[in-house]
JSON list of C-alpha atoms in Angstrom, two decimals:
[
{"chain": "A", "resi": 114, "resn": "PHE", "atom": "CA", "xyz": [84.25, 74.32, 135.19]},
{"chain": "A", "resi": 115, "resn": "ALA", "atom": "CA", "xyz": [82.04, 76.80, 133.35]},
{"chain": "A", "resi": 116, "resn": "GLN", "atom": "CA", "xyz": [84.23, 79.42, 131.66]},
{"chain": "A", "resi": 117, "resn": "PRO", "atom": "CA", "xyz": [82.78, 82.44, 130.05]},
{"chain": "A", "resi": 118, "resn": "LEU", "atom": "CA", "xyz": [82.57, 82.63, 126.20]},
{"chain": "A", "resi": 119, "resn": "PRO", "atom": "CA", "xyz": [85.26, 85.46, 126.01]},
{"chain": "A", "resi": 120, "resn": "MET", "atom": "CA", "xyz": [87.85, 83.46, 127.77]},
{"chain": "A", "resi": 121, "resn": "PHE", "atom": "CA", "xyz": [87.43, 80.73, 125.18]},
{"chain": "A", "resi": 122, "resn": "ALA", "atom": "CA", "xyz": [87.81, 83.24, 122.50]},
{"chain": "A", "resi": 123, "resn": "ALA", "atom": "CA", "xyz": [90.89, 84.89, 124.09]},
{"chain": "A", "resi": 124, "resn": "LEU", "atom": "CA", "xyz": [92.50, 81.52, 124.48]},
{"chain": "A", "resi": 125, "resn": "ALA", "atom": "CA", "xyz": [91.73, 80.68, 120.76]},
{"chain": "A", "resi": 126, "resn": "LEU", "atom": "CA", "xyz": [93.14, 84.01, 119.81]},
{"chain": "A", "resi": 127, "resn": "LEU", "atom": "CA", "xyz": [96.37, 83.15, 121.84]},
{"chain": "A", "resi": 128, "resn": "GLN", "atom": "CA", "xyz": [96.69, 79.81, 119.99]},
{"chain": "A", "resi": 129, "resn": "ALA", "atom": "CA", "xyz": [96.09, 81.51, 116.66]},
{"chain": "A", "resi": 130, "resn": "VAL", "atom": "CA", "xyz": [98.92, 83.84, 117.26]},
{"chain": "A", "resi": 131, "resn": "ARG", "atom": "CA", "xyz": [101.16, 81.18, 118.32]},
{"chain": "A", "resi": 132, "resn": "LEU", "atom": "CA", "xyz": [100.31, 79.32, 115.09]},
{"chain": "A", "resi": 133, "resn": "ALA", "atom": "CA", "xyz": [100.95, 82.40, 113.02]},
{"chain": "A", "resi": 134, "resn": "ARG", "atom": "CA", "xyz": [104.40, 82.86, 114.87]},
{"chain": "A", "resi": 135, "resn": "CYS", "atom": "CA", "xyz": [105.43, 79.45, 113.53]},
{"chain": "A", "resi": 136, "resn": "TRP", "atom": "CA", "xyz": [105.81, 80.58, 109.89]},
{"chain": "A", "resi": 137, "resn": "PRO", "atom": "CA", "xyz": [108.50, 82.86, 110.36]},
{"chain": "A", "resi": 138, "resn": "THR", "atom": "CA", "xyz": [110.36, 80.53, 112.57]},
{"chain": "A", "resi": 139, "resn": "THR", "atom": "CA", "xyz": [109.90, 77.89, 109.84]},
{"chain": "A", "resi": 140, "resn": "LEU", "atom": "CA", "xyz": [111.22, 80.24, 107.31]},
{"chain": "A", "resi": 141, "resn": "ALA", "atom": "CA", "xyz": [114.19, 81.18, 109.52]},
{"chain": "A", "resi": 142, "resn": "LEU", "atom": "CA", "xyz": [115.14, 77.47, 110.04]},
{"chain": "A", "resi": 143, "resn": "GLY", "atom": "CA", "xyz": [114.77, 76.87, 106.36]},
{"chain": "A", "resi": 144, "resn": "THR", "atom": "CA", "xyz": [117.18, 79.63, 105.43]},
{"chain": "A", "resi": 145, "resn": "GLY", "atom": "CA", "xyz": [119.64, 78.74, 108.37]},
{"chain": "A", "resi": 146, "resn": "ASP", "atom": "CA", "xyz": [118.93, 81.67, 110.56]},
{"chain": "A", "resi": 147, "resn": "SER", "atom": "CA", "xyz": [118.76, 80.29, 114.06]},
{"chain": "A", "resi": 148, "resn": "PHE", "atom": "CA", "xyz": [119.24, 83.59, 115.75]},
{"chain": "A", "resi": 149, "resn": "SER", "atom": "CA", "xyz": [116.05, 84.99, 114.75]},
{"chain": "A", "resi": 150, "resn": "VAL", "atom": "CA", "xyz": [114.30, 81.99, 116.41]},
{"chain": "A", "resi": 151, "resn": "LEU", "atom": "CA", "xyz": [116.21, 82.56, 119.52]},
{"chain": "A", "resi": 152, "resn": "ALA", "atom": "CA", "xyz": [115.63, 86.14, 119.51]},
{"chain": "A", "resi": 153, "resn": "ALA", "atom": "CA", "xyz": [111.78, 85.62, 119.06]},
{"chain": "A", "resi": 154, "resn": "ASN", "atom": "CA", "xyz": [111.79, 83.05, 121.80]},
{"chain": "A", "resi": 155, "resn": "VAL", "atom": "CA", "xyz": [113.50, 85.38, 124.28]},
{"chain": "A", "resi": 156, "resn": "VAL", "atom": "CA", "xyz": [110.93, 88.02, 123.52]},
{"chain": "A", "resi": 157, "resn": "ARG", "atom": "CA", "xyz": [108.17, 85.35, 123.97]},
{"chain": "A", "resi": 158, "resn": "VAL", "atom": "CA", "xyz": [109.60, 84.16, 127.39]},
{"chain": "A", "resi": 159, "resn": "VAL", "atom": "CA", "xyz": [109.59, 87.60, 128.66]},
{"chain": "A", "resi": 160, "resn": "ALA", "atom": "CA", "xyz": [105.84, 87.33, 128.53]},
{"chain": "A", "resi": 161, "resn": "LEU", "atom": "CA", "xyz": [105.81, 85.04, 131.65]},
{"chain": "A", "resi": 162, "resn": "PRO", "atom": "CA", "xyz": [107.12, 87.61, 134.25]},
{"chain": "A", "resi": 163, "resn": "ALA", "atom": "CA", "xyz": [105.11, 90.30, 132.52]},
{"chain": "A", "resi": 164, "resn": "ALA", "atom": "CA", "xyz": [102.07, 88.21, 133.00]},
{"chain": "A", "resi": 165, "resn": "ILE", "atom": "CA", "xyz": [102.78, 87.89, 136.76]},
{"chain": "A", "resi": 166, "resn": "PHE", "atom": "CA", "xyz": [102.96, 91.69, 137.04]},
{"chain": "A", "resi": 167, "resn": "ALA", "atom": "CA", "xyz": [99.85, 92.06, 134.95]},
{"chain": "A", "resi": 168, "resn": "TYR", "atom": "CA", "xyz": [98.14, 89.63, 137.29]},
{"chain": "A", "resi": 169, "resn": "LYS", "atom": "CA", "xyz": [99.26, 91.72, 140.40]},
{"chain": "A", "resi": 170, "resn": "ALA", "atom": "CA", "xyz": [98.08, 94.83, 138.79]},
{"chain": "A", "resi": 171, "resn": "TRP", "atom": "CA", "xyz": [94.65, 93.43, 137.50]},
{"chain": "A", "resi": 172, "resn": "PRO", "atom": "CA", "xyz": [93.99, 90.21, 139.21]},
{"chain": "A", "resi": 173, "resn": "SER", "atom": "CA", "xyz": [92.12, 88.39, 136.48]},
{"chain": "A", "resi": 174, "resn": "VAL", "atom": "CA", "xyz": [92.88, 85.36, 134.12]},
{"chain": "A", "resi": 175, "resn": "TYR", "atom": "CA", "xyz": [92.23, 87.83, 131.29]},
{"chain": "A", "resi": 176, "resn": "ALA", "atom": "CA", "xyz": [95.30, 89.88, 132.29]},
{"chain": "A", "resi": 177, "resn": "ILE", "atom": "CA", "xyz": [97.31, 86.85, 132.12]},
{"chain": "A", "resi": 178, "resn": "VAL", "atom": "CA", "xyz": [95.92, 85.69, 128.80]},
{"chain": "A", "resi": 179, "resn": "GLY", "atom": "CA", "xyz": [96.13, 89.10, 127.24]},
{"chain": "A", "resi": 180, "resn": "THR", "atom": "CA", "xyz": [99.83, 89.14, 128.34]},
{"chain": "A", "resi": 181, "resn": "PHE", "atom": "CA", "xyz": [100.59, 86.01, 126.68]},
{"chain": "A", "resi": 182, "resn": "ILE", "atom": "CA", "xyz": [98.89, 87.15, 123.42]},
{"chain": "A", "resi": 183, "resn": "LEU", "atom": "CA", "xyz": [101.03, 90.40, 123.56]},
{"chain": "A", "resi": 184, "resn": "GLY", "atom": "CA", "xyz": [104.19, 88.34, 124.05]},
{"chain": "A", "resi": 185, "resn": "GLU", "atom": "CA", "xyz": [103.28, 86.10, 121.13]},
{"chain": "A", "resi": 186, "resn": "LEU", "atom": "CA", "xyz": [102.64, 89.21, 119.05]},
{"chain": "A", "resi": 187, "resn": "LEU", "atom": "CA", "xyz": [105.88, 90.77, 120.08]},
{"chain": "A", "resi": 188, "resn": "SER", "atom": "CA", "xyz": [107.75, 87.52, 119.33]},
{"chain": "A", "resi": 189, "resn": "LEU", "atom": "CA", "xyz": [106.04, 87.52, 115.94]},
{"chain": "A", "resi": 190, "resn": "ALA", "atom": "CA", "xyz": [107.03, 91.05, 115.20]},
{"chain": "A", "resi": 191, "resn": "THR", "atom": "CA", "xyz": [110.70, 90.19, 116.18]},
{"chain": "A", "resi": 192, "resn": "ALA", "atom": "CA", "xyz": [110.91, 87.19, 113.89]},
{"chain": "A", "resi": 193, "resn": "LEU", "atom": "CA", "xyz": [109.67, 89.20, 111.16]},
{"chain": "A", "resi": 194, "resn": "ILE", "atom": "CA", "xyz": [112.05, 92.14, 111.73]},
{"chain": "A", "resi": 195, "resn": "TYR", "atom": "CA", "xyz": [114.88, 89.72, 111.68]},
{"chain": "A", "resi": 196, "resn": "GLN", "atom": "CA", "xyz": [113.67, 88.17, 108.52]},
{"chain": "A", "resi": 197, "resn": "TRP", "atom": "CA", "xyz": [113.07, 91.55, 107.00]},
{"chain": "A", "resi": 198, "resn": "ARG", "atom": "CA", "xyz": [116.70, 92.49, 108.01]},
{"chain": "A", "resi": 199, "resn": "ARG", "atom": "CA", "xyz": [117.96, 89.36, 106.05]},
{"chain": "A", "resi": 200, "resn": "ARG", "atom": "CA", "xyz": [115.76, 90.35, 103.19]},
{"chain": "A", "resi": 201, "resn": "VAL", "atom": "CA", "xyz": [113.81, 87.14, 103.22]},
{"chain": "A", "resi": 202, "resn": "VAL", "atom": "CA", "xyz": [110.33, 88.75, 103.55]},
{"chain": "A", "resi": 203, "resn": "ARG", "atom": "CA", "xyz": [108.82, 92.12, 102.65]},
{"chain": "A", "resi": 204, "resn": "ALA", "atom": "CA", "xyz": [108.32, 93.96, 105.92]},
{"chain": "A", "resi": 205, "resn": "ARG", "atom": "CA", "xyz": [105.11, 96.03, 104.97]},
{"chain": "A", "resi": 206, "resn": "ARG", "atom": "CA", "xyz": [103.31, 92.93, 103.50]},
{"chain": "A", "resi": 207, "resn": "GLU", "atom": "CA", "xyz": [104.07, 90.62, 106.45]},
{"chain": "A", "resi": 208, "resn": "PHE", "atom": "CA", "xyz": [103.09, 93.32, 109.08]},
{"chain": "A", "resi": 209, "resn": "VAL", "atom": "CA", "xyz": [99.80, 94.28, 107.26]},
{"chain": "A", "resi": 210, "resn": "ARG", "atom": "CA", "xyz": [99.14, 90.58, 107.11]},
{"chain": "A", "resi": 211, "resn": "SER", "atom": "CA", "xyz": [99.83, 89.99, 110.92]},
{"chain": "A", "resi": 212, "resn": "PHE", "atom": "CA", "xyz": [97.84, 93.03, 111.86]},
{"chain": "A", "resi": 213, "resn": "LEU", "atom": "CA", "xyz": [94.81, 91.98, 109.96]},
{"chain": "A", "resi": 214, "resn": "PHE", "atom": "CA", "xyz": [94.95, 88.50, 111.31]},
{"chain": "A", "resi": 215, "resn": "THR", "atom": "CA", "xyz": [95.23, 89.74, 114.77]},
{"chain": "A", "resi": 216, "resn": "LEU", "atom": "CA", "xyz": [92.43, 92.34, 114.14]},
{"chain": "A", "resi": 217, "resn": "VAL", "atom": "CA", "xyz": [90.04, 89.68, 113.01]},
{"chain": "A", "resi": 218, "resn": "GLY", "atom": "CA", "xyz": [90.92, 87.63, 116.29]},
{"chain": "A", "resi": 219, "resn": "SER", "atom": "CA", "xyz": [90.36, 90.70, 118.40]},
{"chain": "A", "resi": 220, "resn": "VAL", "atom": "CA", "xyz": [87.13, 91.61, 116.81]},
{"chain": "A", "resi": 221, "resn": "ALA", "atom": "CA", "xyz": [86.03, 87.85, 117.43]},
{"chain": "A", "resi": 222, "resn": "VAL", "atom": "CA", "xyz": [86.92, 88.07, 121.03]},
{"chain": "A", "resi": 223, "resn": "ALA", "atom": "CA", "xyz": [84.79, 91.28, 121.16]},
{"chain": "A", "resi": 224, "resn": "LEU", "atom": "CA", "xyz": [81.70, 89.76, 119.67]},
{"chain": "A", "resi": 225, "resn": "SER", "atom": "CA", "xyz": [82.05, 86.74, 122.15]},
{"chain": "A", "resi": 226, "resn": "ALA", "atom": "CA", "xyz": [82.10, 89.36, 125.07]},
{"chain": "A", "resi": 227, "resn": "THR", "atom": "CA", "xyz": [78.87, 91.02, 123.62]},
{"chain": "A", "resi": 228, "resn": "LEU", "atom": "CA", "xyz": [77.19, 87.78, 123.14]},
{"chain": "A", "resi": 229, "resn": "GLN", "atom": "CA", "xyz": [78.03, 86.63, 126.71]},
{"chain": "A", "resi": 230, "resn": "GLU", "atom": "CA", "xyz": [76.53, 89.79, 128.02]},
{"chain": "A", "resi": 231, "resn": "ARG", "atom": "CA", "xyz": [73.52, 89.46, 125.77]},
{"chain": "A", "resi": 232, "resn": "MET", "atom": "CA", "xyz": [74.10, 92.85, 124.29]},
{"chain": "A", "resi": 233, "resn": "TRP", "atom": "CA", "xyz": [72.25, 92.08, 121.07]},
{"chain": "A", "resi": 234, "resn": "ALA", "atom": "CA", "xyz": [72.49, 95.39, 119.30]},
{"chain": "A", "resi": 235, "resn": "TRP", "atom": "CA", "xyz": [76.29, 95.58, 120.02]},
{"chain": "A", "resi": 236, "resn": "SER", "atom": "CA", "xyz": [76.57, 91.92, 119.06]},
{"chain": "A", "resi": 237, "resn": "ALA", "atom": "CA", "xyz": [74.99, 92.77, 115.71]},
{"chain": "A", "resi": 238, "resn": "GLY", "atom": "CA", "xyz": [77.30, 95.73, 115.26]},
{"chain": "A", "resi": 239, "resn": "VAL", "atom": "CA", "xyz": [80.28, 93.88, 116.19]},
{"chain": "A", "resi": 240, "resn": "ALA", "atom": "CA", "xyz": [79.39, 90.87, 113.90]},
{"chain": "A", "resi": 241, "resn": "VAL", "atom": "CA", "xyz": [79.26, 93.36, 110.98]},
{"chain": "A", "resi": 242, "resn": "VAL", "atom": "CA", "xyz": [82.71, 94.82, 111.88]},
{"chain": "A", "resi": 243, "resn": "LEU", "atom": "CA", "xyz": [83.80, 91.11, 111.99]},
{"chain": "A", "resi": 244, "resn": "LEU", "atom": "CA", "xyz": [82.47, 90.35, 108.64]},
{"chain": "A", "resi": 245, "resn": "GLY", "atom": "CA", "xyz": [84.20, 93.66, 107.26]},
{"chain": "A", "resi": 246, "resn": "THR", "atom": "CA", "xyz": [87.53, 92.83, 108.76]},
{"chain": "A", "resi": 247, "resn": "LEU", "atom": "CA", "xyz": [87.33, 89.09, 107.33]},
{"chain": "A", "resi": 248, "resn": "ALA", "atom": "CA", "xyz": [86.53, 90.53, 104.01]},
{"chain": "A", "resi": 249, "resn": "LEU", "atom": "CA", "xyz": [89.35, 92.98, 104.13]},
{"chain": "A", "resi": 250, "resn": "HIS", "atom": "CA", "xyz": [91.73, 90.19, 105.04]},
{"chain": "A", "resi": 251, "resn": "ALA", "atom": "CA", "xyz": [90.49, 87.88, 102.40]},
{"chain": "A", "resi": 252, "resn": "TRP", "atom": "CA", "xyz": [90.89, 90.77, 99.80]},
{"chain": "A", "resi": 253, "resn": "THR", "atom": "CA", "xyz": [94.39, 91.34, 100.88]},
{"chain": "A", "resi": 254, "resn": "GLU", "atom": "CA", "xyz": [95.19, 87.81, 100.81]},
{"chain": "A", "resi": 255, "resn": "ARG", "atom": "CA", "xyz": [93.23, 86.89, 97.51]},
{"chain": "A", "resi": 256, "resn": "SER", "atom": "CA", "xyz": [96.20, 85.70, 95.51]},
{"chain": "A", "resi": 257, "resn": "THR", "atom": "CA", "xyz": [97.24, 83.32, 98.39]},
{"chain": "A", "resi": 258, "resn": "ILE", "atom": "CA", "xyz": [93.58, 81.91, 98.72]},
{"chain": "A", "resi": 259, "resn": "LEU", "atom": "CA", "xyz": [93.33, 81.42, 94.98]},
{"chain": "A", "resi": 260, "resn": "HIS", "atom": "CA", "xyz": [96.46, 79.60, 94.97]},
{"chain": "A", "resi": 261, "resn": "ALA", "atom": "CA", "xyz": [95.47, 77.48, 97.97]},
{"chain": "A", "resi": 262, "resn": "TRP", "atom": "CA", "xyz": [92.01, 76.61, 96.14]},
{"chain": "A", "resi": 263, "resn": "GLY", "atom": "CA", "xyz": [94.06, 75.79, 93.01]},
{"chain": "A", "resi": 264, "resn": "LEU", "atom": "CA", "xyz": [96.13, 73.23, 94.93]},
{"chain": "A", "resi": 265, "resn": "VAL", "atom": "CA", "xyz": [93.02, 71.87, 96.69]},
{"chain": "A", "resi": 266, "resn": "LYS", "atom": "CA", "xyz": [91.21, 71.34, 93.35]},
{"chain": "A", "resi": 267, "resn": "SER", "atom": "CA", "xyz": [94.25, 69.76, 91.80]},
{"chain": "A", "resi": 268, "resn": "ARG", "atom": "CA", "xyz": [94.43, 67.28, 94.76]},
{"chain": "A", "resi": 269, "resn": "VAL", "atom": "CA", "xyz": [90.83, 66.55, 95.40]},
{"chain": "A", "resi": 270, "resn": "PHE", "atom": "CA", "xyz": [89.12, 66.94, 92.03]},
{"chain": "A", "resi": 271, "resn": "ARG", "atom": "CA", "xyz": [91.86, 65.25, 89.94]},
{"chain": "A", "resi": 272, "resn": "ARG", "atom": "CA", "xyz": [90.78, 62.57, 87.53]},
{"chain": "A", "resi": 273, "resn": "ALA", "atom": "CA", "xyz": [91.88, 59.01, 88.10]}
]
């Protein structure tokens, strides 16, 4: 089965958003808040009938995958809102983090679509936008990246 490049990119974005949704779930379970996990999963499950309606409106696999991505994003937002209400996370920081993460993935999907269609000028422009969004995301997460790099250095480069 030969699938177009944008489909693989969209599926990768779906999996990335699913992975991003795991950290508020883990945080909620660690603080004993099983209700926010339930609420986020209920929102996530609503994506299934929504995907059926989306397919009826736009008969395409892209409609299904896009609806599931939207469902995962709404589930992530629900989990973050419940964690914010319990004063476990800072809402603005976490929503900016989630938005930038999704923006980078969306631009990567757009890049794959322009590459698939051999639109080289557009591909170059979208690649520049992708690098810019990656740089912005790295800048906002610089303390986390530096902390992670410190952990890697302490484990990999430690003296015997």
